[in-house]
Coordinates of C-alpha atoms and ligand atoms in Angstrom, one line a residue:
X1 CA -15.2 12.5 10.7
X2 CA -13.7 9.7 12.8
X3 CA -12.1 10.9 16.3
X4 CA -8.8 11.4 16.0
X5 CA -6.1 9.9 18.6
X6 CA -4.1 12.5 19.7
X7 CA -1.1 11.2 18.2
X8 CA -1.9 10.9 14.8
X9 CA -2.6 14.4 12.2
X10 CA -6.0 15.7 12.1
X11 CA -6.2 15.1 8.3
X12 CA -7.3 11.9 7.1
X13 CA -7.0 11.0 3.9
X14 CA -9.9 11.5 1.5
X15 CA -9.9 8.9 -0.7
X16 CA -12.9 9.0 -3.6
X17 CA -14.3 6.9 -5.8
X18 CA -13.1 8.9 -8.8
X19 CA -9.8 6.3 -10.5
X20 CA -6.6 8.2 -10.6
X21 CA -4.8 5.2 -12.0
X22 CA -6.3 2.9 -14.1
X23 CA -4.4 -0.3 -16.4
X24 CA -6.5 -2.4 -18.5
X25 CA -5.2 -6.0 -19.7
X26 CA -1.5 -4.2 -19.0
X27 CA 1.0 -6.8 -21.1
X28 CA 4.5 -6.2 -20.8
X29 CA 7.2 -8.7 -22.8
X30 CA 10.5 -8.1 -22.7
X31 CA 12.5 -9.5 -25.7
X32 CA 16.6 -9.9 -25.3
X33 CA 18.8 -11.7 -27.1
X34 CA 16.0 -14.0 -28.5
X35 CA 14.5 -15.1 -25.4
X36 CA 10.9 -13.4 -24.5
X37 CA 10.0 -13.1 -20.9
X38 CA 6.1 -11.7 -19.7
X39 CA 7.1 -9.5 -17.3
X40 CA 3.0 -8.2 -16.9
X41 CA 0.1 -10.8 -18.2
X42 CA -2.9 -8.5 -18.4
X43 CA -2.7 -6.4 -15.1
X44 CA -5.8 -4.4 -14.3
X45 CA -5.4 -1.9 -11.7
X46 CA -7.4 0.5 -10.1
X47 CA -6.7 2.9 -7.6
X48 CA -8.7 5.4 -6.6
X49 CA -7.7 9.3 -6.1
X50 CA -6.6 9.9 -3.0
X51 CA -5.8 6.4 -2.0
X52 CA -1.9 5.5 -0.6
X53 CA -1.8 2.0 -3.1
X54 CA 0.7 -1.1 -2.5
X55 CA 1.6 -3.6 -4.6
X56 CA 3.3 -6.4 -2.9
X57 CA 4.9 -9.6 -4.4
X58 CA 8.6 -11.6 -4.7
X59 CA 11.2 -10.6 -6.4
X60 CA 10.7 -11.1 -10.5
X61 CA 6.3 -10.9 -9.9
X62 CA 6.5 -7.7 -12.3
X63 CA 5.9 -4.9 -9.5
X64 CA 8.6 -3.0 -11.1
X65 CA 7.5 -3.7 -14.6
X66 CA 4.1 -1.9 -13.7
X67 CA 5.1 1.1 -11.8
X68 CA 7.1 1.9 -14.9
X69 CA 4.4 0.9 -17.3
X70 CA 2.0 3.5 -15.5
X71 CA 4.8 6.5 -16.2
X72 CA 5.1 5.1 -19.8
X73 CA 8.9 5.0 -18.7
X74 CA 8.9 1.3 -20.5
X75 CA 6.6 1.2 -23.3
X76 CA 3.4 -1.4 -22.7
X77 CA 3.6 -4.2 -24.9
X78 CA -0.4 -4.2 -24.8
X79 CA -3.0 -3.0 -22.8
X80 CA -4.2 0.6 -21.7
X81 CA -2.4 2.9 -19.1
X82 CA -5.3 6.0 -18.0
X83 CA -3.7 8.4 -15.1
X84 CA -6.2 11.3 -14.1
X85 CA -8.3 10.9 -17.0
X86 CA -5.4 11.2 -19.6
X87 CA -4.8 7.6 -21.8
X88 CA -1.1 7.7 -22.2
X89 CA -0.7 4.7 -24.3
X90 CA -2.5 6.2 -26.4
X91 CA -0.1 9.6 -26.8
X92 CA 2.7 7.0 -26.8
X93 CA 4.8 6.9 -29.7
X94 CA 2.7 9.3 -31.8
X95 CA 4.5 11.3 -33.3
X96 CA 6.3 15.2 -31.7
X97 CA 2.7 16.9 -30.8
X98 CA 1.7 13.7 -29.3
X99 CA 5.5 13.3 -27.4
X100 CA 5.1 16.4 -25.6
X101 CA 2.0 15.9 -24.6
X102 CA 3.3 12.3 -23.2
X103 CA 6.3 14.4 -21.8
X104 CA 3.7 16.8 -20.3
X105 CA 1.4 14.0 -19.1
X106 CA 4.5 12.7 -17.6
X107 CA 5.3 15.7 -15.6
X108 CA 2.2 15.2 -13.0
X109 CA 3.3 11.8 -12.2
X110 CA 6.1 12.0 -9.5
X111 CA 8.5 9.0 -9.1
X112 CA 10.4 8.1 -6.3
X113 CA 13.5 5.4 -6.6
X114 CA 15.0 2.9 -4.3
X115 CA 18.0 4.4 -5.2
X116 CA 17.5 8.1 -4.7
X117 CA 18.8 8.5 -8.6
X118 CA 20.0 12.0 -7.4
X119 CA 23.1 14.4 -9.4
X120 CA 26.1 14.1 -6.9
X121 CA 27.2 17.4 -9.0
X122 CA 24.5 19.6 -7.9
X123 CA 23.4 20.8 -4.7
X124 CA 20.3 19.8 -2.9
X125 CA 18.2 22.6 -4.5
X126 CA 19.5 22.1 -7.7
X127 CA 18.4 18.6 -7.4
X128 CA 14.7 19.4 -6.9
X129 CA 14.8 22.2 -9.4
X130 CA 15.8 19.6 -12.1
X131 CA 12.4 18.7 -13.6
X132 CA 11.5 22.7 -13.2
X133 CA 14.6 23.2 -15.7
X134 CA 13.3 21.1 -18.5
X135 CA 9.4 22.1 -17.8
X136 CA 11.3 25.9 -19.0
X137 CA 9.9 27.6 -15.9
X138 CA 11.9 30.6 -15.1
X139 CA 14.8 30.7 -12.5
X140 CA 13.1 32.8 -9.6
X141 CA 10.1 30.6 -9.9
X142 CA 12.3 27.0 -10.1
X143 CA 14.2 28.6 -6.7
X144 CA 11.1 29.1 -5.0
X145 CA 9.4 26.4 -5.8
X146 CA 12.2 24.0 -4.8
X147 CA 12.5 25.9 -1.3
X148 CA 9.1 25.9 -0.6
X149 CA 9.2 21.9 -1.2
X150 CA 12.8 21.5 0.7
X151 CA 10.7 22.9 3.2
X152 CA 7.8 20.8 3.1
X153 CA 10.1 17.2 3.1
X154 CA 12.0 18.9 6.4
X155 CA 15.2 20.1 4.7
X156 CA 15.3 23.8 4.1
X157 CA 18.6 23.6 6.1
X158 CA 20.1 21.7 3.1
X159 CA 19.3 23.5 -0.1
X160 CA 23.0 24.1 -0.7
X161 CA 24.2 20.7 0.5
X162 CA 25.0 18.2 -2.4
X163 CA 23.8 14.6 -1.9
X164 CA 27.8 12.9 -0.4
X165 CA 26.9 14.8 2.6
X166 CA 23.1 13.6 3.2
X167 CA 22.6 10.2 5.2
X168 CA 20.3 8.1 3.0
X169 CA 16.9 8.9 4.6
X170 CA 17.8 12.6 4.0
X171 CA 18.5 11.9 -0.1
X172 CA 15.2 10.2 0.0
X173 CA 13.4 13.2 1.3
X174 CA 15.1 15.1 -1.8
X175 CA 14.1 12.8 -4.1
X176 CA 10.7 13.1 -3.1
X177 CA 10.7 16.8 -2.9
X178 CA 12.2 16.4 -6.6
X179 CA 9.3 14.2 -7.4
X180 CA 6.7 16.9 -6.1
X181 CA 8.2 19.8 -8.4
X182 CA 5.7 19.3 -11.0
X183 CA 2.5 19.5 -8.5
X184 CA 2.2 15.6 -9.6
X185 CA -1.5 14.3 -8.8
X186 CA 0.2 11.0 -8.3
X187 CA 3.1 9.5 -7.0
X188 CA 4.6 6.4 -7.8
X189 CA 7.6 4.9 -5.4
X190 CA 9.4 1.6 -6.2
X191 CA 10.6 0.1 -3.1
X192 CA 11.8 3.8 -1.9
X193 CA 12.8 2.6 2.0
X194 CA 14.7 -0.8 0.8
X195 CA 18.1 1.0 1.5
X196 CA 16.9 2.5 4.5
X197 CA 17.3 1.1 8.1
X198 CA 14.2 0.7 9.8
X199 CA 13.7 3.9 11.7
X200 CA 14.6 6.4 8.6
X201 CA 12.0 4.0 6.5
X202 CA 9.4 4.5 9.4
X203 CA 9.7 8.4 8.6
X204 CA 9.9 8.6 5.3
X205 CA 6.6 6.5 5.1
X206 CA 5.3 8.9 7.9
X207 CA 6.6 11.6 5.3
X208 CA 4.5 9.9 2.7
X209 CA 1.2 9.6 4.0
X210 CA 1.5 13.1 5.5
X211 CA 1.9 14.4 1.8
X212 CA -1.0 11.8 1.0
X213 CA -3.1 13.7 3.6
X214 CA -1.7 17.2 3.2
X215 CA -1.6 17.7 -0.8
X216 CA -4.4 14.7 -1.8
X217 CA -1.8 12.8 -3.5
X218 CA -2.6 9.7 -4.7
X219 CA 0.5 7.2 -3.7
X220 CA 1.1 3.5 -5.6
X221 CA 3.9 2.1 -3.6
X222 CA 6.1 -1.0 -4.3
X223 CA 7.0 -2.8 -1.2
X224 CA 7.9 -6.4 -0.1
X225 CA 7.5 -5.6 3.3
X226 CA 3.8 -6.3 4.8
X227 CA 4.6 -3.9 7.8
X228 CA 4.5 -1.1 5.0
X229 CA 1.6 -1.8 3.8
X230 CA -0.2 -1.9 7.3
X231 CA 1.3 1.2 8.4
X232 CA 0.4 3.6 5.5
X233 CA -1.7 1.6 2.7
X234 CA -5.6 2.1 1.9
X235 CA -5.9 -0.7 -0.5
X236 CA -3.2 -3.3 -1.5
X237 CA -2.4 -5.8 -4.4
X238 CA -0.1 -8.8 -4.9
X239 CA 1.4 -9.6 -7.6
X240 CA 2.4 -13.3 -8.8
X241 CA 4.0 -14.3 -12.1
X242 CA 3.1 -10.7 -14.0
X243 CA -0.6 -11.2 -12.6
X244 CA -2.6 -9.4 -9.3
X245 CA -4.0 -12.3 -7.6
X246 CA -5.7 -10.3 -5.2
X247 CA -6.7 -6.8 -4.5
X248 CA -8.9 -4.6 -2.8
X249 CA -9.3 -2.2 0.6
X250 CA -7.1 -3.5 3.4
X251 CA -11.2 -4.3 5.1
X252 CA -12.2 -5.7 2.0
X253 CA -8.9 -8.2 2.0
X254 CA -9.8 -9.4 5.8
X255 CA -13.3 -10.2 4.4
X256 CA -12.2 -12.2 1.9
X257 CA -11.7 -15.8 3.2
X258 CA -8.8 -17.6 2.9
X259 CA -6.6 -14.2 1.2
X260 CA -3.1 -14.7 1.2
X261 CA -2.6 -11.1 2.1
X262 CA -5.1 -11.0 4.9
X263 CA -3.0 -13.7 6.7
X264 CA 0.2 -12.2 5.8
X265 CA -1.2 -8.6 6.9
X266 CA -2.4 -10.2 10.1
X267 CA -0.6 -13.8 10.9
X268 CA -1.7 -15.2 14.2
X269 CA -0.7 -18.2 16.1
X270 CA -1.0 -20.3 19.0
X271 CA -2.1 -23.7 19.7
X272 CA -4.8 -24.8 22.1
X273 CA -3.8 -25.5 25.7
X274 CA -4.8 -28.5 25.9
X275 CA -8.0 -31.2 23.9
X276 CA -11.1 -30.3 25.1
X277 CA -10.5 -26.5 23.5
X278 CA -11.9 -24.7 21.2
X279 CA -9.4 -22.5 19.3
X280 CA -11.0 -19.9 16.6
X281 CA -9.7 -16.7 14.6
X282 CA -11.9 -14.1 14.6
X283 CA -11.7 -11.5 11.9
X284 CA -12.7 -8.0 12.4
X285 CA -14.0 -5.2 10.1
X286 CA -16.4 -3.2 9.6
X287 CA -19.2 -1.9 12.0
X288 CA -18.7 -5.0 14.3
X289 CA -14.8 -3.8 15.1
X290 CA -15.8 -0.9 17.0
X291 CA -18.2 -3.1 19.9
X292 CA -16.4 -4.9 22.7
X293 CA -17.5 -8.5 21.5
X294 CA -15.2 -10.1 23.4
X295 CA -16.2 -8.7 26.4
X296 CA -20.0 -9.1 25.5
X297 CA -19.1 -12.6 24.8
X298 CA -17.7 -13.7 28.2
X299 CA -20.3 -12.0 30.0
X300 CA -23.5 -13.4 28.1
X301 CA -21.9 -16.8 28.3
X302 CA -20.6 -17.1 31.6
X303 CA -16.6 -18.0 29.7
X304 CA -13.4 -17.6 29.9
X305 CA -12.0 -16.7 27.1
X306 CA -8.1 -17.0 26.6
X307 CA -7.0 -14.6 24.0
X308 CA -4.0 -16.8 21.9
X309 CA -2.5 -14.3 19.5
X310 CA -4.2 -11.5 18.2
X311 CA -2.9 -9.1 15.1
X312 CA -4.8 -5.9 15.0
X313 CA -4.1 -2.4 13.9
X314 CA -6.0 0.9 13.3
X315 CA -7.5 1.7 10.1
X316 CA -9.3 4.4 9.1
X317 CA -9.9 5.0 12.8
X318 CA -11.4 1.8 13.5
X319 CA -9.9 -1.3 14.9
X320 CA -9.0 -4.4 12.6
X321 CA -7.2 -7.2 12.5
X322 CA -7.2 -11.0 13.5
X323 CA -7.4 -12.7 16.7
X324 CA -7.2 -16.1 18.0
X325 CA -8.9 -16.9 21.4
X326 CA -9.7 -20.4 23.4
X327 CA -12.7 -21.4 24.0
X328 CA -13.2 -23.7 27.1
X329 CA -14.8 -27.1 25.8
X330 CA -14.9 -28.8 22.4
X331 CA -17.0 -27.4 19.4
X332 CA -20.1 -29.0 20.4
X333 CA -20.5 -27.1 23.6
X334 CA -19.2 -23.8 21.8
X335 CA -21.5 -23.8 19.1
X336 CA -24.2 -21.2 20.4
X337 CA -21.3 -18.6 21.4
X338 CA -19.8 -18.8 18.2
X339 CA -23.0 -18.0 17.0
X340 CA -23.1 -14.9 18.9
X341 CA -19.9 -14.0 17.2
X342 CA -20.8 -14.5 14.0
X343 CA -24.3 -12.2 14.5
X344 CA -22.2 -9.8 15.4
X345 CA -21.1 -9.5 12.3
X346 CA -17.9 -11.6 12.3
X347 CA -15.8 -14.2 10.5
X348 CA -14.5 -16.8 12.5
X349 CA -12.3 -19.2 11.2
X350 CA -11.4 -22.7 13.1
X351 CA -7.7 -22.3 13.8
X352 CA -7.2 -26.0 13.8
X353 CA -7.4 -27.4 10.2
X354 CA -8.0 -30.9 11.6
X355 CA -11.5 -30.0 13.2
X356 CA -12.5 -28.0 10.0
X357 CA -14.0 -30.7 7.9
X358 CA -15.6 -32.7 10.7
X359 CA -17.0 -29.1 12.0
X360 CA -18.2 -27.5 8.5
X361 CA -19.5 -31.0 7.9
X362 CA -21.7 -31.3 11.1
X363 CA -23.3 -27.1 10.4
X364 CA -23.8 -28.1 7.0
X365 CA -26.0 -31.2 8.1
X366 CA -27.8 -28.4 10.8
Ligands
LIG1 N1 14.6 -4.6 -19.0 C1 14.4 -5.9 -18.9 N2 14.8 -6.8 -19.9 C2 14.5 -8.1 -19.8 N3 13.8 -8.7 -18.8 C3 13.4 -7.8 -17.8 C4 13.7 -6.4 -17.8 N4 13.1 -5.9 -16.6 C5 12.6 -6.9 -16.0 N5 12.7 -8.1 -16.6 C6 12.2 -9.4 -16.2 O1 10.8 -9.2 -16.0 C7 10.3 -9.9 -14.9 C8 9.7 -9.0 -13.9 O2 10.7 -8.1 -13.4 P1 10.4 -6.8 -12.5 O3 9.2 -6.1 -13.1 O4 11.6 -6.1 -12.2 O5 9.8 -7.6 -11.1 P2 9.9 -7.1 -9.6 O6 10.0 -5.6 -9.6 O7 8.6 -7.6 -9.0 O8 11.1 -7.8 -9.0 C9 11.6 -10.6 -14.3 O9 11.6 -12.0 -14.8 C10 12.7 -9.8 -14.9 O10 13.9 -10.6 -15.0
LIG2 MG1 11.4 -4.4 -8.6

């Protein structure tokens, strides 16, 4: 176990290599009024049990079109849809037997909306008890049941509330307890904090990752903000054009050179103070994040080292992020610290584009 800062929950989450979710060449075309538009164009995803997934990606990229491709709420055009070991394309459209075992199926993945979807005739209990209703369990059961989860999303003070009198972050919180009735192993949420100002969508993602940690729920979120996925995500994708054009662990994404998400996960700037500078990004992960390198550096070298920008958060326990420092003196004279950086384990990046070529073309002639 990692130490635990004092302000964070002693669980962590657990995430295994066992796939909870898995899509394999996931097509989805949508055909209206004669016109035919690929929504998904062979989507594999895999997310592992226990994992809190995000899919990034603009308007139109097809995040939508997935999340409701993995519920089998819109029927895949090709392609295979496997959650927690179950292939539900392959129940879909079966025939009865095979519908209520899609229907069942169904049941342990919880779905959270942008738009709360809740009854405004029924109270807040009512609500959650909803999917208990058509699952047949019994009325004493559905009751406690949906208390126990009011209680568990912060609300047991609202069971007999209906939904005009909640303020949006608290209709969320139903409509994730409603989500949880069916002890879902999964969760999927499509852009569930988009109506939300920025303080209720701070705690309802808190609420999320604490039902991540708590209950070993495996969450696949939709976002488009990147602030989401560094505050709560364990792996991320984007999504362009009904394709993911990059995935992996949020680490695994900062080791990858030149990934769009890295530098929108982690954007740093700041220019060099003046021309005989050295400017450089320096990426950490891993082992190497935990060491004071900086420090080390300064010291061993006799520098001064002017720290530009830097982009960093905790993950997993462990520092990482991007930062951009200033070296004093041109490349030349820099090239043996740098060196010590990157035997530490690091990637370093030369902030300035125009130095780049001259500089990879001079180590690759070392
Ligand atoms: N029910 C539908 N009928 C026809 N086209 C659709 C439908 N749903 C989505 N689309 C189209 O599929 C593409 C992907 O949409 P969507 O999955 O909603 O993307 P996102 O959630 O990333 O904004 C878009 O071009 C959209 O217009
Ligand atoms: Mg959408």
């Amino acid at each position: 176990m990692h130490p635990c800062p004092a302000h964070t929950h002693a669980l962590h989450s657990t995430v295994t290599e066992t796939p909870v979710i898995t899509t394999t060449g996931l097509k989805k075309v949508y055909r209206s009024r004669g016109r035919e538009v690929t929504a998904l164009d062979g989507v594999d995803l895999h997310v592992r049990e226990g994992e809190v997934y995000g899919v990034i990606g603009q308007s139109g990229a097809g995040k939508s079109s997935l999340i409701r491709c993995v519920n089998l709420l819109e029927r895949p055009t090709a392609g295979t849809v496997t959650v927690a070991g179950q292939d539900l394309t392959a129940l879909a459209g079966r025939g009865p037997r095979a519908g209520r075992e899609l229907r069942k199926a169904r049941s342990h993945i919880g779905m959270v909306f942008q738009h709360f979807n809740l009854l405004s005739s029924r109270t807040v209990q009512d609500n959650v008890e909803l999917p208990l209703e058509i699952l047949g369990v019994s009325g004493k059961e559905r009751s406690r049941k949906a208390l126990e989860l009011l209680d568990l999303v912060g609300l047991s003070d609202k069971a007999r509330s209906y939904p005009a009198q909640l303020s949006g972050g608290q209709k969320q919180r139903v409509g994730i307890a409603r989500a949880l009735a069916g002890d879902p192993k999964v969760l999927l949420s499509d852009e569930a904090t988009s109506a939300l100002d920025p303080e209720t969508t701070r705690s309802i993602l808190q609420l999320l990752r604490d039902l991540n940690r708590q209950l070993g729920l495996t969450v696949l979120l939709i976002t488009h903000e990147m602030d989401v996925v560094k505050s709560i995500c364990d792996s991320a994708a984007l999504m362009e054009n009904g394709k993911i054009v990059e995935s992996g662990t949020v680490s695994e994404l900062l080791a990858t050179p030149g990934s769009e998400l890295a530098a929108a996960l982690f954007p740093v700037s700041g220019d060099a103070s003046g021309d005989d500078r050295t400017v450089i990004d320096v990426t950490f992960h891993g082992d190497a994040a935990t060491r004071p390198v900086i420090s080390q550096l300064s010291r061993t070298y006799n520098i001064d080292i002017s720290i530009l920008g830097a982009a960093m958060d905790t993950v997993g326990g462990k520092q990482v992020g991007r930062m951009r420092i200033e070296l004093p003196g041109r490349y030349e004279e820099n090239v043996v610290p740098i060196g010590f950086l990157r035997e530490q384990g690091l990637q370093i990046d030369f902030a300035d584009k125009a130095v780049e070529a001259p500089v990879l073309a001079k180590e690759g002639a070392k």
